[in-house]
mmCIF file of C-alpha atoms in Angstrom:
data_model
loop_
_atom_site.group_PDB
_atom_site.id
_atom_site.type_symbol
_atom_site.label_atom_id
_atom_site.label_comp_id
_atom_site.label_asym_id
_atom_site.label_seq_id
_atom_site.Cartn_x
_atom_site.Cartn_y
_atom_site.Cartn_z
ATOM 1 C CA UNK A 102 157.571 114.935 94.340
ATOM 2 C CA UNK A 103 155.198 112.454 96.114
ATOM 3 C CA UNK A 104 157.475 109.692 94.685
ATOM 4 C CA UNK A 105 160.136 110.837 95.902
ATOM 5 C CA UNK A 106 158.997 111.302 99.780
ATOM 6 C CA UNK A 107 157.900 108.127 99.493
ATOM 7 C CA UNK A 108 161.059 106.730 98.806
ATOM 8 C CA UNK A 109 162.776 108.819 101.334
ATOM 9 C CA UNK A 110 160.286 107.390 104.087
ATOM 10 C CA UNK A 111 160.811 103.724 103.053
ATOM 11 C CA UNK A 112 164.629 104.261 102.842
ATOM 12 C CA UNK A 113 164.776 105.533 106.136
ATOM 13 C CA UNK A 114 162.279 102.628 108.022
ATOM 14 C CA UNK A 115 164.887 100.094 106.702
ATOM 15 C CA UNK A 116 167.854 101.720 107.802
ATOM 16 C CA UNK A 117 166.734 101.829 111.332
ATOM 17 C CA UNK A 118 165.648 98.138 110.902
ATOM 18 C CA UNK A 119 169.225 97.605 109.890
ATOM 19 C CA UNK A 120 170.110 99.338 113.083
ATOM 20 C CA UNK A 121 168.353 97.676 115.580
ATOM 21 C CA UNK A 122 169.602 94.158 114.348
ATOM 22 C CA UNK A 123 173.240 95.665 114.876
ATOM 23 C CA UNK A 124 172.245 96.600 118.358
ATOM 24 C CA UNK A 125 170.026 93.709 118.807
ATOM 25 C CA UNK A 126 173.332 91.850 118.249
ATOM 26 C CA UNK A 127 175.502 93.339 120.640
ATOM 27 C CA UNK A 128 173.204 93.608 123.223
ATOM 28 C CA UNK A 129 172.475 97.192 122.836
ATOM 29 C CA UNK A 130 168.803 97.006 124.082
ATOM 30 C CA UNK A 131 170.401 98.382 127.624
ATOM 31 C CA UNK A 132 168.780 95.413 129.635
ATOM 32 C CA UNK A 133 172.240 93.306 129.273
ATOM 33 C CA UNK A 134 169.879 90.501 128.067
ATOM 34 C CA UNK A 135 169.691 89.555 124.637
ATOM 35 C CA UNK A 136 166.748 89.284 122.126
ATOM 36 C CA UNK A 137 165.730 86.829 120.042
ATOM 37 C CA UNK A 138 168.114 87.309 117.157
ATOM 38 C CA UNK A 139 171.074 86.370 115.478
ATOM 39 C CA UNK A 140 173.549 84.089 118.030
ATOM 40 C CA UNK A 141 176.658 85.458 116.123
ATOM 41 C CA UNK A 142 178.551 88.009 114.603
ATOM 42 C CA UNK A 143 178.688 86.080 110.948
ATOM 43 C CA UNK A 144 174.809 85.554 111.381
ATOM 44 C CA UNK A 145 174.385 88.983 112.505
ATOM 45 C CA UNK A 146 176.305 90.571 109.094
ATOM 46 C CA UNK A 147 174.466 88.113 107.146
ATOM 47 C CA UNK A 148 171.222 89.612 108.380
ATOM 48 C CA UNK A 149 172.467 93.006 108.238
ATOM 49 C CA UNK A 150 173.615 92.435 104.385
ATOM 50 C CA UNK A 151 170.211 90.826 103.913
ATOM 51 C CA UNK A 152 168.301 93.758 105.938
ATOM 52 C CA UNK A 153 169.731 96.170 103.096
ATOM 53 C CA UNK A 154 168.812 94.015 100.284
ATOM 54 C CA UNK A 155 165.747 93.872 101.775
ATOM 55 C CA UNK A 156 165.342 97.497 102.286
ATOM 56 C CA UNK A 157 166.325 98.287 98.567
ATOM 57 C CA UNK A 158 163.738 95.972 97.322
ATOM 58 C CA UNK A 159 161.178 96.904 99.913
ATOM 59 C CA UNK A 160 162.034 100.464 98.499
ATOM 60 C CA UNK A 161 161.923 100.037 95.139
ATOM 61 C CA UNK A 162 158.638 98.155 95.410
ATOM 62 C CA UNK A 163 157.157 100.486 97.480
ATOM 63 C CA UNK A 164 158.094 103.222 94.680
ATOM 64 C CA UNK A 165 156.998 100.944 91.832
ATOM 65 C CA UNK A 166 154.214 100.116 93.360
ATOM 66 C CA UNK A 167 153.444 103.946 95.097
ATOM 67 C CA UNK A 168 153.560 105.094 90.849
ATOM 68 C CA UNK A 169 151.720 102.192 90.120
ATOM 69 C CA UNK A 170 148.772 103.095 92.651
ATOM 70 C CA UNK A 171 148.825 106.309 91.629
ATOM 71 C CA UNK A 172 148.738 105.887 88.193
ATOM 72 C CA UNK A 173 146.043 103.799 88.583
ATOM 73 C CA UNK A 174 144.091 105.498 91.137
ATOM 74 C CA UNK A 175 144.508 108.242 88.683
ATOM 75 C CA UNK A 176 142.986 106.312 85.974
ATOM 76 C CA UNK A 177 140.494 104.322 87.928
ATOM 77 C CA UNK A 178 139.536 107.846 89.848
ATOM 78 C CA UNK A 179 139.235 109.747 86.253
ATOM 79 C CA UNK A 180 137.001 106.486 85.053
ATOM 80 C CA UNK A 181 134.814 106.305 88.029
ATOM 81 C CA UNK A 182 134.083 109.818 88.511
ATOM 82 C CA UNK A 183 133.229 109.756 84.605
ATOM 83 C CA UNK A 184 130.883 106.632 85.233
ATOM 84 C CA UNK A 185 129.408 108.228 88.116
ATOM 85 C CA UNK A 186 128.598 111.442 86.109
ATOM 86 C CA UNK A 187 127.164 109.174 83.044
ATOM 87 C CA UNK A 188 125.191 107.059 85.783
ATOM 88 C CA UNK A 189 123.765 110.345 87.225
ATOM 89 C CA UNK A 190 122.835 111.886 83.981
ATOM 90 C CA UNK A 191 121.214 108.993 82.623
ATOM 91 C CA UNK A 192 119.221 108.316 85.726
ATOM 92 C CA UNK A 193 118.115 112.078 86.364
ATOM 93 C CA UNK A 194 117.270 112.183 82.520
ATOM 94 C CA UNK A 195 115.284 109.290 83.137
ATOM 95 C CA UNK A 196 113.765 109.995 86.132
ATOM 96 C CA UNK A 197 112.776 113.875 84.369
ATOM 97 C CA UNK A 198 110.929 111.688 81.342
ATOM 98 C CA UNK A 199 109.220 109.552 83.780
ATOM 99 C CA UNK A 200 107.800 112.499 85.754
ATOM 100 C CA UNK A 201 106.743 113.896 83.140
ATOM 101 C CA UNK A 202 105.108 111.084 81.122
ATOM 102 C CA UNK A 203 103.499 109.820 85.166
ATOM 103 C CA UNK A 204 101.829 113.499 85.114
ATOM 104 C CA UNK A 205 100.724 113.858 81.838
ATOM 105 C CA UNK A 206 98.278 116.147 81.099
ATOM 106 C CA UNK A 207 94.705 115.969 82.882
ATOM 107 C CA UNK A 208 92.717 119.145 81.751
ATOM 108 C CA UNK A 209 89.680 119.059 80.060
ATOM 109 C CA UNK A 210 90.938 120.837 77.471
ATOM 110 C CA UNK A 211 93.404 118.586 76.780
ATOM 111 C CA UNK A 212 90.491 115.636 76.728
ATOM 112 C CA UNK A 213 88.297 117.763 73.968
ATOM 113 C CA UNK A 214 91.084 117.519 71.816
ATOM 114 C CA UNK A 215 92.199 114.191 72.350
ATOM 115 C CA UNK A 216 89.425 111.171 71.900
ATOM 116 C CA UNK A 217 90.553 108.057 74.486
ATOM 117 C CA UNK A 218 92.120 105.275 72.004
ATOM 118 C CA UNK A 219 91.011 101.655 73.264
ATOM 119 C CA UNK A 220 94.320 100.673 73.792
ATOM 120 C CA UNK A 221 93.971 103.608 77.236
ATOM 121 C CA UNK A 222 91.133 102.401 78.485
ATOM 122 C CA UNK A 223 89.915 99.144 80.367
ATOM 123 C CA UNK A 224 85.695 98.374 80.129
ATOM 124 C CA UNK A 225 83.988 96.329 82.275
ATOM 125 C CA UNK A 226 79.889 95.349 82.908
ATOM 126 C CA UNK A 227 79.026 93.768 86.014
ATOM 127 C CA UNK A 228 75.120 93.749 87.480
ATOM 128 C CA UNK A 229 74.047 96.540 89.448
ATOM 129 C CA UNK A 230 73.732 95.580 92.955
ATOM 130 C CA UNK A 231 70.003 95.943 94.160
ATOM 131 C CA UNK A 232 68.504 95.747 90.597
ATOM 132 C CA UNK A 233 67.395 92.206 88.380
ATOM 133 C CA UNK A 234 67.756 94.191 85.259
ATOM 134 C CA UNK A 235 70.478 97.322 85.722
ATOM 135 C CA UNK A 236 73.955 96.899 84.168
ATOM 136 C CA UNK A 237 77.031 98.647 85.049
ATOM 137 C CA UNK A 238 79.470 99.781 82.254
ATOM 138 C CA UNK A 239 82.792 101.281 83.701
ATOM 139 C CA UNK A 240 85.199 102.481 80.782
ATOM 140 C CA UNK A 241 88.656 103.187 83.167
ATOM 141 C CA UNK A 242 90.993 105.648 81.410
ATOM 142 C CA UNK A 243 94.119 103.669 82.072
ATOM 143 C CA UNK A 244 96.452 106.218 79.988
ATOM 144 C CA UNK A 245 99.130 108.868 81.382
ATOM 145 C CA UNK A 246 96.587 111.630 79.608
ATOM 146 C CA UNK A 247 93.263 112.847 79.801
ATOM 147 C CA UNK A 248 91.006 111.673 76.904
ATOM 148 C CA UNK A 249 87.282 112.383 75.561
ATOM 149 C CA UNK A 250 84.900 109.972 74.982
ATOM 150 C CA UNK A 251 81.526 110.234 73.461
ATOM 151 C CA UNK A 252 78.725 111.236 75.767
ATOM 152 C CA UNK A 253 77.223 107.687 75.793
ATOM 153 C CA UNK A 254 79.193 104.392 74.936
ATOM 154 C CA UNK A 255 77.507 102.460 72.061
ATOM 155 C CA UNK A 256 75.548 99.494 72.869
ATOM 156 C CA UNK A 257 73.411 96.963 71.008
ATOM 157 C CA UNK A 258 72.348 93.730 72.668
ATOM 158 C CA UNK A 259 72.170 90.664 70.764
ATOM 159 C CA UNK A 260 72.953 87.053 70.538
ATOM 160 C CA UNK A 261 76.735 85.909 70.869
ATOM 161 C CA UNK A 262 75.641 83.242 68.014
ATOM 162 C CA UNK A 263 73.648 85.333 65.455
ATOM 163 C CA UNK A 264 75.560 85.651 61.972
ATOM 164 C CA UNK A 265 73.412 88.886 61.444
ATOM 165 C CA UNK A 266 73.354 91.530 64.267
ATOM 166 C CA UNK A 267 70.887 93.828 61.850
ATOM 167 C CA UNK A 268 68.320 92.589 64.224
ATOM 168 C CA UNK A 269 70.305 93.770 67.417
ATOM 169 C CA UNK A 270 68.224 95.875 70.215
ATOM 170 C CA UNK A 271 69.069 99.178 70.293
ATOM 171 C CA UNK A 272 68.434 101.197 74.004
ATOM 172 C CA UNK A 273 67.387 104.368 74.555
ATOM 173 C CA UNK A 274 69.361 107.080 75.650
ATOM 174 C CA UNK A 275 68.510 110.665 77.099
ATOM 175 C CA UNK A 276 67.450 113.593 74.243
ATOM 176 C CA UNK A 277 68.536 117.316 74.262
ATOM 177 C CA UNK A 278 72.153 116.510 74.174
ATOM 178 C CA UNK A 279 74.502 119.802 73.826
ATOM 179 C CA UNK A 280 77.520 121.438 75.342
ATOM 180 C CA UNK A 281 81.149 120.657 75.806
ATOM 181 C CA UNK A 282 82.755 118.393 72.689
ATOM 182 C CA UNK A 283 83.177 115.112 74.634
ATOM 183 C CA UNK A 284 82.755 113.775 78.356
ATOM 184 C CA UNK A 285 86.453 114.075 79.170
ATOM 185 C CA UNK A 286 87.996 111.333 81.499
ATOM 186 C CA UNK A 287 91.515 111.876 83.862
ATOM 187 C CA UNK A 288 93.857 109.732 83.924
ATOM 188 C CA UNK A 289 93.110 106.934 86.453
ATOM 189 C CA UNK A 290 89.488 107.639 86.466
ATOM 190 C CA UNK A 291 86.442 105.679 85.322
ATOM 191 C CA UNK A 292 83.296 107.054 83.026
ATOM 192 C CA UNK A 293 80.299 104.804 84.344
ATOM 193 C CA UNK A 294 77.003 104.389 82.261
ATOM 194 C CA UNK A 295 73.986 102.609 83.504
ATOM 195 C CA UNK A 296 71.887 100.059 81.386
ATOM 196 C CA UNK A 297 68.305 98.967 82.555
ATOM 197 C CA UNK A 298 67.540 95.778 80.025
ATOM 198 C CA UNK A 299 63.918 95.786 81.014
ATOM 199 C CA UNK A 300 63.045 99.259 82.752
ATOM 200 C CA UNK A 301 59.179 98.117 83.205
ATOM 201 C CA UNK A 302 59.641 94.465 84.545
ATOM 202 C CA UNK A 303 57.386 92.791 82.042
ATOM 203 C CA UNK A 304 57.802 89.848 79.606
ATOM 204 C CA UNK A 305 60.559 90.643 77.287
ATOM 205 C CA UNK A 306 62.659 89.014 74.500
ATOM 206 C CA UNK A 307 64.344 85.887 75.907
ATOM 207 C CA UNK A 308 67.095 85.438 72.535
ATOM 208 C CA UNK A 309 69.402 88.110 73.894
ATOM 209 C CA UNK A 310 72.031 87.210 75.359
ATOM 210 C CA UNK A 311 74.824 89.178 74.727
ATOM 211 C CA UNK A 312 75.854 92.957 75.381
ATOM 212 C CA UNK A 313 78.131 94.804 73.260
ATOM 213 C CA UNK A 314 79.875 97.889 74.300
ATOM 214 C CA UNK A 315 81.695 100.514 71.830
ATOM 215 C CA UNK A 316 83.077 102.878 74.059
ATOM 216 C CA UNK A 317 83.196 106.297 71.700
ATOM 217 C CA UNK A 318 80.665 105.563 69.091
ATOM 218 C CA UNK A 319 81.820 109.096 67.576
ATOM 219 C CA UNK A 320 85.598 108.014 66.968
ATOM 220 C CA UNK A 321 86.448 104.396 67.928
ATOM 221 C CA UNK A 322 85.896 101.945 64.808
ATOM 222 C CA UNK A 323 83.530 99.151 65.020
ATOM 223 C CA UNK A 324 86.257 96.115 65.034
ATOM 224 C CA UNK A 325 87.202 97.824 68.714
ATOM 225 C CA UNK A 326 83.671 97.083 69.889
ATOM 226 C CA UNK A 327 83.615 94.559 73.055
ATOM 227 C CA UNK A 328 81.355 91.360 73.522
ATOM 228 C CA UNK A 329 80.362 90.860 77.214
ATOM 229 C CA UNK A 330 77.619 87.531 78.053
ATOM 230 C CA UNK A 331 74.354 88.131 80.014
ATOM 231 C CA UNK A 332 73.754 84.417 80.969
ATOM 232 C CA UNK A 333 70.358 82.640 80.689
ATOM 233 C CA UNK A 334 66.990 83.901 81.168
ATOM 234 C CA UNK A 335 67.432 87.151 80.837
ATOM 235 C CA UNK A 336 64.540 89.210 79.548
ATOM 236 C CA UNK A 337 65.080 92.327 77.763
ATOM 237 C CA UNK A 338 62.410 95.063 76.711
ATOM 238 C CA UNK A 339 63.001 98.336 75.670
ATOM 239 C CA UNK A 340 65.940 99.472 77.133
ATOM 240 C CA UNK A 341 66.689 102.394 79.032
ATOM 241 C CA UNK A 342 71.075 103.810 78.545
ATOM 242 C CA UNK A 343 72.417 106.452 80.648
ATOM 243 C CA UNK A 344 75.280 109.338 79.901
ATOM 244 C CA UNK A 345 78.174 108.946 81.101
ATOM 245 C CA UNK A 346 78.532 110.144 84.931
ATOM 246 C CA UNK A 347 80.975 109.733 88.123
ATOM 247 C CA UNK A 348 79.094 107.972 90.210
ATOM 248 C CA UNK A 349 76.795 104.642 89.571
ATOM 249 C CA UNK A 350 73.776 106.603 91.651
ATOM 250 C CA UNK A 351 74.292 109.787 88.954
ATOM 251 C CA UNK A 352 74.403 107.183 85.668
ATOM 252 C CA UNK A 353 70.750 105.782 87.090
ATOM 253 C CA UNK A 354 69.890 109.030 87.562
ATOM 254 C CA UNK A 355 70.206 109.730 83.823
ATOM 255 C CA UNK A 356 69.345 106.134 82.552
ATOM 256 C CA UNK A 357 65.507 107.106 83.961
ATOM 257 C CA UNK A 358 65.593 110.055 81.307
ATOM 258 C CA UNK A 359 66.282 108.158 78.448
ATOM 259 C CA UNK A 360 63.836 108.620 75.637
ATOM 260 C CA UNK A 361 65.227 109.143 72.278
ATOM 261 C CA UNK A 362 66.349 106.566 69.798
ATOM 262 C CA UNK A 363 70.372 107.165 69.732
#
């Protein structure tokens, strides 16, 4: 039916063009002066004739080409709409599984039952501002999840060019351990131990020159152990290793208790 109106409305715009070139022609504008048009009557009927040839093709287009939009609008409509709909779904499905990896799951429940794997975590050792012989070691949980680690990372300090680490120094670390399974870390958090290579300031061993950090000594293998460099003249005697805490202030805190042989 909307074909058909369509038709109707073009048929009807040409015949009153046709009209006003037969009135254009005889004057018939009422102001006695003629437009620009046709000069005579055999130019006049030749425009008429071509006015309705014109008018049937302008019609018949204008139908072909109404069903033709239509059609297509149709088709292009139904396959838009239907892209639209994919697009959405897609993108909200995606967006769902990114919330919900971004949040993960940071209880420490979740961390007792889940050790950190070393591919989720990021460790760095830096010198403690303030102190000649205090080291910083800052294990970042870099994963979507919280994650346990030991209480204290595993550390040995040695030289980077010894074949045989047998001989590596051992620190300290506090006694009386006990309570929860593991020190549990959130997501986009840091554990921070504290390591004083010569707590008592006297002449130590000048061969070291190397610390190496394991962070979970109760899960992580020994191939996942890192290798960080001390630089020259550094002096290490018995060696004093914190738990892991928050803060740099609470790791000291706990390095100055350490006296048991890990």
């Amino acid at each position: 039916m909307r074909t058909f109106r369509n038709r109707t409305a073009v048929l009807g715009a040409a015949a009153t063009a046709v009209l006003a070139l037969a009135l254009t022609a005889c004057g018939g504008d009422g102001s006695g002066t003629k437009a620009a048009g046709p000069a005579d009557g055999s130019a006049s009927a030749k425009a008429t004739v071509a006015a309705k040839d014109t008018s049937k093709d302008t019609a018949g287009d204008a139908a072909q080409d109404q069903g033709s939009t239509a059609g297509d609008g149709a088709k292009t409509g139904g396959g838009s709409t239907d892209a639209v709909t994919s697009s959405t779904g897609k993108s909200n499905g995606g967006a769902a599984k990114t919330g919900g990896s971004t949040a993960g799951d940071t209880s420490d429940s979740y961390a007792y039952k889940h050790p950190c794997k070393s591919g989720d975590l990021s460790v760095r050792v830096y010198a403690r501002e303030g102190s000649a012989t205090q080291h910083v070691i800052e294990v970042n949980n870099t994963g979507k999840n919280s994650c346990g680690l030991s209480y204290f990372p595993r550390v040995s300090l040695g030289a980077a060019k010894a074949t045989d680490h047998s001989g590596d120094i051992i620190p300290l670390v506090p006694g009386g351990l006990g309570g929860a399974p593991a020190y549990p870390v959130k997501p986009k958090t840091a554990a921070i131990a504290v390591i004083d290579l010569n707590p008592g300031g006297g002449n130590g061993v000048t061969w070291v020159d190397e610390l190496n950090v394991l962070a979970d000594g109760d899960h992580m293998a020994n191939a996942e152990q890192l290798n960080f460099p001390l630089g020259p003249d550094v002096k290490v005697g018995t060696p004093k290793l914190g738990l892991y805490e928050r803060t740099v202030a609470d790791a000291v805190a706990s390095m100055k208790q350490a006296n048991t042989k890990p």
